CSV table of C-alpha atoms in Angstrom, one decimal:
chain,number,residue,atom,x,y,z
A,240,UNK,CA,96.3,35.7,136.8
A,241,UNK,CA,98.6,33.5,139.3
A,242,UNK,CA,96.6,30.6,140.8
A,243,UNK,CA,97.4,29.8,144.4
A,244,UNK,CA,97.0,26.7,147.4
A,245,UNK,CA,95.6,26.9,150.2
A,246,UNK,CA,95.1,23.5,152.1
A,247,UNK,CA,94.7,22.6,156.1
A,248,UNK,CA,95.7,19.0,156.2
A,249,UNK,CA,91.9,18.4,156.4
A,250,UNK,CA,91.1,15.3,158.5
A,251,UNK,CA,88.7,13.6,156.6
A,252,UNK,CA,86.3,10.6,158.3
A,253,UNK,CA,87.8,7.8,159.5
A,254,UNK,CA,91.3,9.9,159.0
A,255,UNK,CA,94.1,10.6,162.0
A,256,UNK,CA,96.4,13.7,161.2
A,257,UNK,CA,99.1,11.6,160.5
A,258,UNK,CA,97.2,10.5,157.4
A,259,UNK,CA,96.0,14.7,157.0
A,260,UNK,CA,100.1,15.1,156.8
A,261,UNK,CA,101.2,12.7,154.7
A,262,UNK,CA,97.9,13.9,152.9
A,263,UNK,CA,99.0,17.1,152.1
A,264,UNK,CA,102.6,16.2,150.2
A,265,UNK,CA,100.3,14.7,146.7
A,266,UNK,CA,97.9,17.8,147.3
A,267,UNK,CA,100.8,20.0,147.2
A,268,UNK,CA,102.6,18.4,144.4
A,269,UNK,CA,99.4,18.2,142.6
A,270,UNK,CA,99.5,22.2,142.9
A,271,UNK,CA,103.1,21.8,141.6
A,272,UNK,CA,102.6,20.3,138.5
A,273,UNK,CA,99.7,22.2,137.7
A,274,UNK,CA,101.6,26.0,137.2
A,275,UNK,CA,100.6,26.8,140.9
A,276,UNK,CA,102.4,30.1,142.4
A,277,UNK,CA,103.1,28.9,145.7
A,278,UNK,CA,100.4,27.1,148.6
A,279,UNK,CA,100.3,27.7,152.4
A,280,UNK,CA,98.9,26.4,155.4
A,281,UNK,CA,96.4,28.1,158.1
A,282,UNK,CA,97.2,28.3,161.7
A,283,UNK,CA,94.6,26.9,163.9
A,284,UNK,CA,94.3,25.2,167.4
A,285,UNK,CA,92.0,22.9,169.3
A,286,UNK,CA,90.0,22.0,166.7
A,287,UNK,CA,90.1,18.0,165.0
A,288,UNK,CA,89.3,19.0,161.5
A,289,UNK,CA,93.0,20.4,161.2
A,290,UNK,CA,95.7,19.2,161.5
A,291,UNK,CA,98.3,22.1,160.3
A,292,UNK,CA,98.6,23.9,163.8
A,293,UNK,CA,102.4,23.0,163.6
A,294,UNK,CA,102.3,25.1,159.9
A,295,UNK,CA,106.3,26.3,159.8
A,296,UNK,CA,107.0,22.1,160.0
A,297,UNK,CA,104.2,21.3,158.1
A,298,UNK,CA,106.3,23.7,155.9
A,299,UNK,CA,109.2,22.1,156.3
A,300,UNK,CA,107.8,19.1,155.1
A,301,UNK,CA,105.2,20.2,152.1
A,302,UNK,CA,108.4,21.6,151.2
A,303,UNK,CA,111.1,19.0,150.7
A,304,UNK,CA,108.7,16.7,149.1
A,305,UNK,CA,108.1,19.5,146.4
A,306,UNK,CA,110.9,21.6,144.4
A,307,UNK,CA,109.2,24.4,142.4
A,308,UNK,CA,106.1,26.1,144.6
A,309,UNK,CA,106.7,28.4,147.4
A,310,UNK,CA,105.4,27.2,150.9
A,311,UNK,CA,104.5,29.8,153.5
A,312,UNK,CA,101.9,30.4,156.0
A,313,UNK,CA,98.1,31.1,155.5
A,314,UNK,CA,98.7,31.7,158.2
A,315,UNK,CA,100.7,32.3,160.9
A,316,UNK,CA,98.7,33.7,164.1
A,317,UNK,CA,100.5,36.3,165.6
A,318,UNK,CA,99.8,36.6,168.8
A,319,UNK,CA,100.3,33.4,169.5
A,320,UNK,CA,103.5,34.0,168.2
A,321,UNK,CA,107.1,36.2,169.6
A,322,UNK,CA,107.5,38.4,166.8
A,323,UNK,CA,111.6,37.0,167.3
A,324,UNK,CA,110.4,33.2,167.5
A,325,UNK,CA,108.8,33.5,164.4
A,326,UNK,CA,111.5,35.0,162.6
A,327,UNK,CA,113.7,32.2,164.0
A,328,UNK,CA,111.1,29.3,162.4
A,329,UNK,CA,110.6,30.9,159.1
A,330,UNK,CA,114.8,32.1,158.2
A,331,UNK,CA,115.5,28.5,159.0
A,332,UNK,CA,113.3,27.9,156.3
A,333,UNK,CA,114.3,30.2,153.9
A,334,UNK,CA,117.9,29.1,154.8
A,335,UNK,CA,116.8,25.4,153.8
A,336,UNK,CA,114.4,26.7,150.7
A,337,UNK,CA,115.4,29.2,149.6
A,338,UNK,CA,113.3,31.9,147.3
A,339,UNK,CA,110.4,29.4,148.4
A,340,UNK,CA,109.2,30.3,151.8
A,341,UNK,CA,106.2,32.8,152.5
A,342,UNK,CA,104.6,33.9,155.3
A,343,UNK,CA,101.7,35.0,155.6
A,344,UNK,CA,100.1,37.0,159.0
A,345,UNK,CA,96.5,37.0,160.9
A,346,UNK,CA,96.2,38.7,163.6
A,347,UNK,CA,93.1,35.9,165.3
A,348,UNK,CA,94.3,33.8,167.7
A,349,UNK,CA,92.6,31.0,165.7
A,350,UNK,CA,91.4,29.1,168.7
A,351,UNK,CA,88.3,29.8,171.3
A,352,UNK,CA,88.9,31.1,174.9
A,353,UNK,CA,90.1,27.8,176.4
A,354,UNK,CA,92.4,27.5,173.7
A,355,UNK,CA,93.9,31.0,174.1
A,356,UNK,CA,94.3,30.3,178.2
A,357,UNK,CA,96.3,27.1,177.0
A,358,UNK,CA,98.3,29.5,174.6
A,359,UNK,CA,99.3,31.8,177.4
A,360,UNK,CA,97.8,34.9,175.5
A,361,UNK,CA,96.6,37.5,177.2
A,362,UNK,CA,93.0,39.9,176.1
A,363,UNK,CA,96.0,42.5,174.9
A,364,UNK,CA,97.4,40.2,172.1
A,365,UNK,CA,95.8,40.6,169.7
A,366,UNK,CA,95.7,44.8,169.9
A,367,UNK,CA,99.7,44.6,169.4
A,368,UNK,CA,99.6,43.2,166.3
A,369,UNK,CA,101.2,46.4,164.1
A,370,UNK,CA,103.3,46.6,166.3
A,371,UNK,CA,104.6,42.2,166.4
A,372,UNK,CA,104.1,42.2,162.8
A,373,UNK,CA,106.4,45.5,162.8
A,374,UNK,CA,109.3,43.9,165.3
A,375,UNK,CA,108.8,40.7,163.0
A,376,UNK,CA,110.2,42.4,159.3
A,377,UNK,CA,112.7,44.4,161.0
A,378,UNK,CA,114.4,41.1,162.6
A,379,UNK,CA,113.9,39.1,158.8
A,380,UNK,CA,115.6,42.5,157.0
A,381,UNK,CA,118.8,42.4,159.9
A,382,UNK,CA,117.2,46.6,161.1
A,383,UNK,CA,115.7,45.1,165.0
A,384,UNK,CA,113.8,46.5,166.7
A,385,UNK,CA,115.5,45.0,169.6
A,386,UNK,CA,118.4,46.2,170.3
A,387,UNK,CA,121.7,43.7,170.5
A,388,UNK,CA,118.7,41.1,169.5
A,389,UNK,CA,119.6,39.2,165.5
A,390,UNK,CA,117.2,36.3,165.2
A,391,UNK,CA,119.8,33.5,163.8
A,392,UNK,CA,118.8,31.7,161.6
A,393,UNK,CA,116.0,35.0,159.7
A,394,UNK,CA,118.0,38.0,160.0
A,395,UNK,CA,118.5,39.6,156.7
A,396,UNK,CA,117.1,37.3,155.2
A,397,UNK,CA,114.4,39.4,154.1
A,398,UNK,CA,111.3,36.3,154.3
A,399,UNK,CA,108.3,37.4,151.7
A,400,UNK,CA,105.1,38.4,154.3
A,401,UNK,CA,101.6,39.9,153.6
A,402,UNK,CA,99.0,40.3,156.0
A,403,UNK,CA,96.3,38.3,156.0
A,404,UNK,CA,92.5,39.4,156.6
A,405,UNK,CA,88.8,38.7,156.8
A,406,UNK,CA,88.0,42.4,157.7
A,407,UNK,CA,88.8,46.5,156.4
A,408,UNK,CA,91.3,46.0,159.4
A,409,UNK,CA,93.1,44.0,157.5
A,410,UNK,CA,93.4,46.4,154.8
A,411,UNK,CA,94.0,48.6,156.6
A,412,UNK,CA,97.7,47.6,158.1
A,413,UNK,CA,98.4,46.1,154.9
A,414,UNK,CA,97.8,49.8,152.8
A,415,UNK,CA,99.0,51.5,155.6
A,416,UNK,CA,102.5,49.0,155.2
A,417,UNK,CA,103.1,48.3,151.7
A,418,UNK,CA,103.1,45.4,152.1
A,419,UNK,CA,100.6,42.4,149.5
A,420,UNK,CA,97.0,41.6,151.6
A,421,UNK,CA,95.2,37.8,151.5
A,422,UNK,CA,91.2,38.2,152.4
A,423,UNK,CA,89.4,35.0,153.1
A,424,UNK,CA,86.6,35.1,150.9
A,425,UNK,CA,86.7,31.3,151.5
A,426,UNK,CA,84.9,31.9,155.0
A,427,UNK,CA,83.8,34.7,155.4
A,428,UNK,CA,82.9,36.9,151.6
A,429,UNK,CA,80.5,39.6,152.7
A,430,UNK,CA,82.9,42.2,153.6
A,431,UNK,CA,85.5,41.4,150.0
A,432,UNK,CA,84.4,43.9,148.4
A,433,UNK,CA,84.8,46.5,150.9
A,434,UNK,CA,88.2,44.9,152.0
A,435,UNK,CA,89.5,45.1,148.3
A,436,UNK,CA,88.4,48.6,148.0
A,437,UNK,CA,89.8,50.0,150.8
A,438,UNK,CA,93.7,48.0,150.3
A,439,UNK,CA,93.6,49.9,147.3
A,440,UNK,CA,92.3,53.3,148.0
A,441,UNK,CA,94.9,53.8,150.9
A,442,UNK,CA,97.7,51.4,149.4
A,443,UNK,CA,101.0,53.6,150.5
A,444,UNK,CA,103.9,52.5,148.2
A,445,UNK,CA,106.9,50.8,150.0
A,446,UNK,CA,109.8,50.2,148.3
A,447,UNK,CA,110.1,46.2,148.1
A,448,UNK,CA,106.1,46.6,147.2
A,449,UNK,CA,105.6,49.8,144.9
A,450,UNK,CA,102.2,48.7,144.3
A,451,UNK,CA,99.6,47.1,146.1
A,452,UNK,CA,99.3,43.7,145.6
A,453,UNK,CA,95.7,41.5,146.2
A,454,UNK,CA,95.2,37.6,146.6
A,455,UNK,CA,91.6,36.8,147.0
A,456,UNK,CA,90.6,33.0,147.9
A,457,UNK,CA,87.9,31.5,147.0
A,458,UNK,CA,86.6,27.1,147.9
A,459,UNK,CA,87.3,25.3,144.8
A,460,UNK,CA,85.3,22.1,144.2
A,461,UNK,CA,85.9,21.2,140.6
A,462,UNK,CA,84.9,17.8,139.5
A,463,UNK,CA,84.5,15.5,136.1
A,464,UNK,CA,80.2,16.7,135.3
A,465,UNK,CA,78.5,19.9,137.4
A,466,UNK,CA,76.8,16.8,138.5
A,467,UNK,CA,79.4,15.1,140.7
A,468,UNK,CA,80.6,18.5,141.8
A,469,UNK,CA,77.6,19.8,143.5
A,470,UNK,CA,77.4,16.3,144.8
A,471,UNK,CA,80.9,16.7,146.0
A,472,UNK,CA,79.7,20.4,147.3
A,473,UNK,CA,76.5,19.5,149.3
A,474,UNK,CA,78.1,16.1,151.3
A,475,UNK,CA,80.8,19.1,151.8
A,476,UNK,CA,78.8,21.4,153.3
A,477,UNK,CA,76.4,18.3,155.2
A,478,UNK,CA,79.8,16.9,156.6
A,479,UNK,CA,81.0,20.5,158.7
A,480,UNK,CA,78.2,20.9,159.8
A,481,UNK,CA,78.1,16.9,161.6
A,482,UNK,CA,82.4,17.9,162.7
A,483,UNK,CA,82.2,21.9,163.2
A,484,UNK,CA,78.7,22.6,165.2
A,485,UNK,CA,78.4,20.7,168.7
A,486,UNK,CA,77.2,16.7,168.6
A,487,UNK,CA,77.8,17.8,164.9
A,488,UNK,CA,79.1,13.5,164.8
A,489,UNK,CA,76.4,12.5,167.0
A,490,UNK,CA,73.1,14.1,164.5
A,491,UNK,CA,70.7,12.1,162.7
A,492,UNK,CA,70.4,13.4,158.9
A,493,UNK,CA,67.1,14.5,160.1
A,494,UNK,CA,68.6,17.2,162.3
A,495,UNK,CA,71.5,17.8,160.3
A,496,UNK,CA,68.9,19.3,157.4
A,497,UNK,CA,66.7,21.4,160.8
A,498,UNK,CA,70.3,22.4,162.3
A,499,UNK,CA,71.3,23.7,158.0
A,500,UNK,CA,67.6,25.3,157.9
A,501,UNK,CA,69.0,27.4,161.3
A,502,UNK,CA,70.3,30.5,161.8
A,503,UNK,CA,73.5,28.9,162.8
A,504,UNK,CA,73.3,26.3,159.5
A,505,UNK,CA,73.2,29.5,157.3
A,506,UNK,CA,76.1,30.6,158.5
A,507,UNK,CA,77.6,27.9,157.5
A,508,UNK,CA,75.4,27.5,154.2
A,509,UNK,CA,76.7,31.8,153.7
A,510,UNK,CA,81.0,30.7,153.6
A,511,UNK,CA,80.4,29.4,150.0
A,512,UNK,CA,79.0,31.9,148.8
A,513,UNK,CA,82.8,31.6,147.1
A,514,UNK,CA,82.9,29.0,146.5
A,515,UNK,CA,83.5,27.8,142.6
A,516,UNK,CA,81.9,24.2,141.8
A,517,UNK,CA,81.1,22.8,138.8
A,518,UNK,CA,83.1,21.1,135.3
A,519,UNK,CA,86.6,22.7,134.0
A,520,UNK,CA,84.9,25.3,131.5
A,521,UNK,CA,82.3,26.2,134.6
A,522,UNK,CA,85.1,26.9,137.0
A,523,UNK,CA,87.1,28.9,135.4
A,524,UNK,CA,84.9,31.4,134.1
A,525,UNK,CA,83.8,31.6,137.8
A,526,UNK,CA,86.8,32.8,138.6
A,527,UNK,CA,88.2,34.4,136.2
A,528,UNK,CA,83.9,36.2,137.2
A,529,UNK,CA,85.9,36.5,140.7
A,530,UNK,CA,89.0,38.1,139.7
A,531,UNK,CA,87.2,40.5,137.3
A,532,UNK,CA,85.0,42.0,140.1
A,533,UNK,CA,87.0,42.2,142.5
A,534,UNK,CA,91.2,43.1,140.7
A,535,UNK,CA,92.7,40.5,142.0
A,536,UNK,CA,96.7,40.0,141.2
A,537,UNK,CA,96.2,36.2,142.6
A,538,UNK,CA,93.4,33.4,144.2
A,539,UNK,CA,94.0,31.0,146.4
A,540,UNK,CA,91.3,28.2,146.3
A,541,UNK,CA,90.8,26.1,148.8
A,542,UNK,CA,89.7,22.3,147.9
A,543,UNK,CA,86.7,21.9,149.4
A,544,UNK,CA,85.4,18.3,148.6
A,545,UNK,CA,85.7,15.7,151.7
A,546,UNK,CA,87.5,13.7,150.0
A,547,UNK,CA,91.8,13.6,149.0
A,548,UNK,CA,91.5,12.6,145.8
A,549,UNK,CA,88.9,14.5,144.3
A,550,UNK,CA,90.4,17.6,146.0
A,551,UNK,CA,93.3,16.5,143.6
A,552,UNK,CA,91.0,16.1,141.6
A,553,UNK,CA,90.0,19.3,141.6
A,554,UNK,CA,94.1,21.6,141.0
A,555,UNK,CA,94.6,18.8,138.1
A,556,UNK,CA,91.3,20.0,136.4
A,557,UNK,CA,91.6,24.0,137.3
A,558,UNK,CA,95.8,25.0,136.0
A,559,UNK,CA,96.8,28.0,136.8
A,560,UNK,CA,96.4,29.9,133.6
A,561,UNK,CA,99.0,29.9,131.3
A,562,UNK,CA,99.9,33.7,130.3
A,563,UNK,CA,98.4,34.8,126.8
A,564,UNK,CA,96.5,31.5,125.7
A,565,UNK,CA,93.6,29.7,127.0
A,566,UNK,CA,94.2,27.0,129.6
A,567,UNK,CA,93.3,23.6,128.7
A,568,UNK,CA,91.5,20.8,131.6
A,569,UNK,CA,90.3,18.1,129.6
A,570,UNK,CA,88.1,18.9,126.7
A,571,UNK,CA,86.6,22.1,128.4
A,572,UNK,CA,89.4,25.8,128.0
A,573,UNK,CA,88.6,28.7,128.8
A,574,UNK,CA,90.3,32.2,128.2
A,575,UNK,CA,91.3,34.3,131.7
A,576,UNK,CA,93.2,37.2,130.2
A,577,UNK,CA,90.1,39.0,130.0
A,578,UNK,CA,86.3,37.7,131.4
A,579,UNK,CA,83.9,35.5,129.5
A,580,UNK,CA,81.0,37.1,128.0
A,581,UNK,CA,78.9,35.0,129.9
A,582,UNK,CA,81.3,34.4,133.0
A,583,UNK,CA,78.8,32.9,135.2
A,584,UNK,CA,78.2,32.7,139.2
A,585,UNK,CA,80.0,31.4,142.0
A,586,UNK,CA,77.7,29.3,144.2
A,587,UNK,CA,75.4,30.5,146.3
């Protein structure tokens, strides 16, 4: 089992986007020390709490401050961009950091309708996603679908492509194209099992990927004690209610409670379904159970604590499992090459 990191350069309370962007580096460096496979950054727009909108720029910054870990997009929302431009951007990254760049692709715009208008999106932009993926793949492989047009840089780099999704559409497309698939279970948990089954059962082998490769994301809150971890989880849920819901920043504590008890708040709580929370031994057992249930090849962890120091600590406490032996954090350990007899449950 491989672990990876998903980050959005979260802008904490009393922080600026500049603080969040600078803070992305120590979190990525912690993941590198902990043996994580890759760190990905997600494209979102018009969200004051998320600073990773210019994904390729942030990737370049983090890659320059790390040594071995793969760095990429999780993902680029392709309807927002021309495939040639993305091929040039990630071709540039691949030239600067050979063998370390990933390109995850999503179909959603990552924005509301007003922001979509500012991005010059049309209503049909998402409908051409499969064709745009093929065009992008052609530019990167050096087999452009547009005669006489080359991506420079990018031509022939064959940057690793991944399809991202939170529904069955992405699972089917990744299976048809024969490329790895990453499912966003950290915020869209309900379709996880169906998407995993669809992807594996419909998979068509490709020259670069003879077997399916499934990445499953999960929220991560690990601390030195279970009490600390549960406190961080409660604080995280309440903070997200304040920052992600209308009028949230101006709500009193009693009003936040009412919001969390409402249907909208229940949806926010449901995003915690796939959250590994607790001491290191509890977290690693929960992750092992998730991997066993979904037959995931890799788990991508999204640290969910409010404070950056706590997110870094989570990654330090949950290193990637070493092949064939127990992975240890302090006095807690669990063997990862098979699920434990009592694997525990992800938080609900």
